[in-house]
Coordinates of C-alpha atoms in Angstrom, one line a residue:
M252 CA 5.0 -12.5 -2.3
T253 CA 1.3 -12.1 -2.3
S254 CA -0.5 -11.0 -5.4
Y255 CA -4.1 -9.6 -5.6
T256 CA -6.6 -9.7 -8.4
T257 CA -7.9 -6.2 -7.8
K258 CA -6.1 -3.0 -6.9
Q259 CA -8.6 -2.4 -4.1
D260 CA -7.7 -5.8 -2.5
A261 CA -4.0 -4.9 -2.7
I262 CA -4.7 -1.4 -1.2
Q263 CA -6.7 -2.9 1.6
A264 CA -4.2 -5.7 2.6
E265 CA -0.9 -4.0 1.9
I266 CA -1.6 -0.4 2.8
I267 CA -4.8 0.2 4.9
D268 CA -4.5 -2.9 7.1
V269 CA -0.8 -2.2 7.7
I270 CA -1.3 1.4 8.7
E271 CA -4.3 0.5 10.9
A272 CA -2.3 -2.4 12.5
S273 CA 0.5 0.0 13.5
G274 CA -1.7 1.4 16.3
V275 CA -0.1 4.8 15.7
A276 CA -2.2 6.2 12.9
T277 CA -5.4 5.6 10.9
A278 CA -5.6 5.3 7.1
D279 CA -7.8 8.4 7.1
E280 CA -4.7 10.5 7.9
Y281 CA -3.1 9.6 4.6
D282 CA -3.6 10.0 0.9
I283 CA -4.1 6.2 0.2
D284 CA -4.1 6.6 -3.6
A285 CA -0.8 8.4 -3.5
I286 CA 0.7 5.7 -1.4
A287 CA -0.7 3.0 -3.8
D288 CA 0.9 4.8 -6.8
Q289 CA 4.3 4.5 -5.1
V290 CA 4.2 1.0 -3.5
L291 CA 2.0 -1.1 -5.8
T292 CA 2.6 -2.5 -9.2
S293 CA 0.5 -4.5 -11.6
E294 CA 1.8 -7.4 -13.7
G295 CA 0.7 -10.2 -15.9
T296 CA -1.9 -10.7 -18.6
G297 CA -4.6 -11.2 -15.9
V298 CA -3.3 -8.1 -14.1
E299 CA -2.1 -9.0 -10.6
Y300 CA -1.2 -6.3 -8.1
R301 CA 1.6 -6.6 -5.5
I302 CA 3.7 -4.5 -3.2
I303 CA 7.0 -3.3 -4.6
V304 CA 8.8 -1.9 -1.6
D305 CA 11.3 -4.4 0.0
E306 CA 11.9 -2.9 3.4
A307 CA 9.5 -1.5 6.0
V308 CA 11.5 1.7 6.1
D309 CA 10.7 2.4 2.5
F310 CA 7.0 1.8 3.0
W311 CA 6.8 4.1 6.0
A312 CA 8.7 6.8 4.2
V313 CA 6.1 6.7 1.5
V314 CA 3.3 6.7 4.0
E315 CA 4.7 9.7 5.9
A316 CA 5.2 11.6 2.6
A317 CA 1.4 11.1 1.9
A318 CA 0.2 12.6 5.2
K319 CA -2.8 14.8 4.8

């Protein structure tokens, strides 16, 4: 599982890039901060961010719920 040193890096790689790569939607169509609150977690003394959903279905359910 990939960890990121900044929340913005995690958002870019695990949310925005995934949405954009889908070819179906653009990140501008969703509340990215709301998605991040649901699918990212921070851990460790140095604070590392990582995705917490295990299946693509869960991720896309969160994304759909955050549609603008």
